[in-house]
Amino acid sequence: MKTETPFELTILGSSSALPTSDRYPTAQVLRVPGRFFLIDCGEGTQIQIRRQKISFSKINHIFISHLHGDHFYGLIGLLSTFNLLGLKKDIHIYSPSELKTLIQPQLDHLKADLQFKVIFHPLNFKKPQKIYSDKKVEVFSFPLKHSSPVCGFLFKEVPKQPNIKKEFITQYNIPIVEIKNIKGGADFKTADGKIISNAELTTLPPKPRSYAFCSDTVFLPEIAEIIKNVDLLYHEATFTENMKDWAKKTLHSTAKEAAEIARLANAGKLIIGHFSARYKTVSEFKKEAKSVFANTETAIDGNTYEVEQY
């Protein structure tokens, strides 16, 4: 179902620890109406942002899932570029608390004083937590399980109010002060005492859309309830089932396990990524995942995927 306002995901990097000739380490940009959120920032992220013609000035909220290098080594270069471009908006980074200790010395050694503040927001690795909200979107973190403390992220549109039918404003001479009440669910009483129901006066707004990012993690069925009915799910699939034992040992997931999470969560669509460089192609990943969850795609660097309802 197409909607007027864009809600879309651009894959900047979909490889695991080792970049390949056609895949960068993990990074994504999620475009929510009026907002651009960067999710993870592997090496080369700023090159990909430029390549995809995404404006640097639009990004001032960055979400780092965990502190393995392939998920944050591109951060200091990106911040340096922001500074060289003269950007002045505060940059908010949602990450493990240790990240500030790691990159503050690098920030201190930039050639010029930063023209913006870098504000760190530590993640909670014990329970789900709302970490950001505004009038259009809410962002939640939730714990995953890996060899380093890690969080997934859930982005949800804030529900919109019903739309009042314009013809009724004129027909019933509805004053402006009452329009707000009607949008909030109230009925309307006309001058002659007739009650016009809210259902008659309004049309329902589009259903809120949602996106979930599940980075490095062992198969963790309990997260399905947290991301229940998500429209678009990105889940790591570092290995296929032929390396399931190694996936378990390294606390990663297989393509089949990623698909099982999508099935359990009743997701609308699944994108799998974070592929191990051991594999020459990803065709087996897609085949394996689709055997469990039909609406699956393999991530492709540079591709943009619309978050839509199913």
Tab-separated table of N, CA, C and O in Angstrom, residues 162-165 167-168 172 174 181-188 195-205:
chain	number	residue	atom	x	y	z
A	162	PRO	N	-7.454	11.127	13.211
A	162	PRO	CA	-8.356	10.991	12.064
A	162	PRO	C	-8.444	12.294	11.268
A	162	PRO	O	-8.194	13.377	11.802
A	163	ASN	N	-8.785	12.188	10.008
A	163	ASN	CA	-8.969	13.364	9.157
A	163	ASN	C	-10.441	13.737	9.122
A	163	ASN	O	-11.303	12.886	8.877
A	164	ILE	N	-10.740	14.999	9.365
A	164	ILE	CA	-12.137	15.442	9.321
A	164	ILE	C	-12.537	15.697	7.864
A	164	ILE	O	-11.749	16.227	7.073
A	165	LYS	N	-13.728	15.265	7.496
A	165	LYS	CA	-14.215	15.453	6.125
A	165	LYS	C	-14.568	16.919	5.909
A	165	LYS	O	-15.423	17.478	6.600
A	167	GLU	N	-16.189	18.579	3.744
A	167	GLU	CA	-17.547	19.005	3.381
A	167	GLU	C	-18.439	19.194	4.599
A	167	GLU	O	-19.374	19.997	4.601
A	168	PHE	N	-18.140	18.453	5.681
A	168	PHE	CA	-18.954	18.560	6.890
A	168	PHE	C	-18.643	19.827	7.677
A	168	PHE	O	-19.481	20.311	8.440
A	172	TYR	N	-22.051	21.734	8.469
A	172	TYR	CA	-22.514	21.904	9.851
A	172	TYR	C	-21.943	23.141	10.522
A	172	TYR	O	-22.154	23.351	11.719
A	174	ILE	N	-18.944	23.984	11.414
A	174	ILE	CA	-18.160	23.548	12.578
A	174	ILE	C	-17.088	24.583	12.884
A	174	ILE	O	-16.254	24.894	12.026
A	181	ASN	N	-11.245	18.926	18.744
A	181	ASN	CA	-11.954	17.938	19.561
A	181	ASN	C	-12.429	16.757	18.726
A	181	ASN	O	-12.344	15.602	19.150
A	182	ILE	N	-12.916	17.049	17.525
A	182	ILE	CA	-13.394	15.990	16.641
A	182	ILE	C	-12.241	15.077	16.223
A	182	ILE	O	-12.366	13.852	16.227
A	183	LYS	N	-11.097	15.689	15.890
A	183	LYS	CA	-9.927	14.877	15.534
A	183	LYS	C	-9.462	14.014	16.703
A	183	LYS	O	-8.865	12.958	16.520
A	184	GLY	N	-9.765	14.482	17.918
A	184	GLY	CA	-9.414	13.724	19.103
A	184	GLY	C	-10.423	12.651	19.466
A	184	GLY	O	-10.251	11.936	20.457
A	185	GLY	N	-11.518	12.541	18.663
A	185	GLY	CA	-12.486	11.470	18.880
A	185	GLY	C	-13.873	11.906	19.299
A	185	GLY	O	-14.769	11.071	19.476
A	186	ALA	N	-14.096	13.219	19.450
A	186	ALA	CA	-15.388	13.707	19.937
A	186	ALA	C	-16.448	13.729	18.830
A	186	ALA	O	-16.127	13.878	17.648
A	187	ASP	N	-17.704	13.560	19.224
A	187	ASP	CA	-18.831	13.789	18.314
A	187	ASP	C	-19.064	15.297	18.233
A	187	ASP	O	-18.432	16.079	18.948
A	188	PHE	N	-20.009	15.713	17.343
A	188	PHE	CA	-20.311	17.137	17.214
A	188	PHE	C	-21.803	17.368	17.369
A	188	PHE	O	-22.623	16.647	16.789
A	195	ILE	N	-26.808	15.291	17.082
A	195	ILE	CA	-25.479	14.739	17.334
A	195	ILE	C	-24.970	14.046	16.073
A	195	ILE	O	-25.601	13.117	15.557
A	196	ILE	N	-23.832	14.511	15.583
A	196	ILE	CA	-23.188	13.888	14.428
A	196	ILE	C	-22.012	13.066	14.962
A	196	ILE	O	-21.113	13.594	15.610
A	197	SER	N	-22.049	11.785	14.701
A	197	SER	CA	-21.030	10.904	15.272
A	197	SER	C	-19.654	11.171	14.687
A	197	SER	O	-19.525	11.605	13.530
A	198	ASN	N	-18.647	10.892	15.481
A	198	ASN	CA	-17.269	11.070	15.032
A	198	ASN	C	-16.967	10.194	13.818
A	198	ASN	O	-16.262	10.612	12.900
A	199	ALA	N	-17.509	8.990	13.814
A	199	ALA	CA	-17.271	8.067	12.704
A	199	ALA	C	-17.791	8.633	11.390
A	199	ALA	O	-17.211	8.402	10.323
A	200	GLU	N	-18.883	9.375	11.446
A	200	GLU	CA	-19.451	9.982	10.238
A	200	GLU	C	-18.636	11.187	9.787
A	200	GLU	O	-18.475	11.439	8.595
A	201	LEU	N	-18.082	11.905	10.751
A	201	LEU	CA	-17.374	13.147	10.464
A	201	LEU	C	-15.947	12.936	9.961
A	201	LEU	O	-15.381	13.820	9.321
A	202	THR	N	-15.372	11.790	10.258
A	202	THR	CA	-13.939	11.605	10.001
A	202	THR	C	-13.638	10.371	9.157
A	202	THR	O	-14.461	9.475	9.020
A	203	THR	N	-12.443	10.377	8.624
A	203	THR	CA	-11.900	9.179	7.972
A	203	THR	C	-10.661	8.749	8.751
A	203	THR	O	-9.929	9.585	9.298
A	204	LEU	N	-10.425	7.457	8.803
A	204	LEU	CA	-9.292	6.946	9.558
A	204	LEU	C	-7.978	7.338	8.884
A	204	LEU	O	-7.876	7.330	7.650
A	205	PRO	N	-6.953	7.672	9.652
A	205	PRO	CA	-5.643	8.001	9.084
A	205	PRO	C	-4.932	6.733	8.638
A	205	PRO	O	-5.355	5.622	8.990
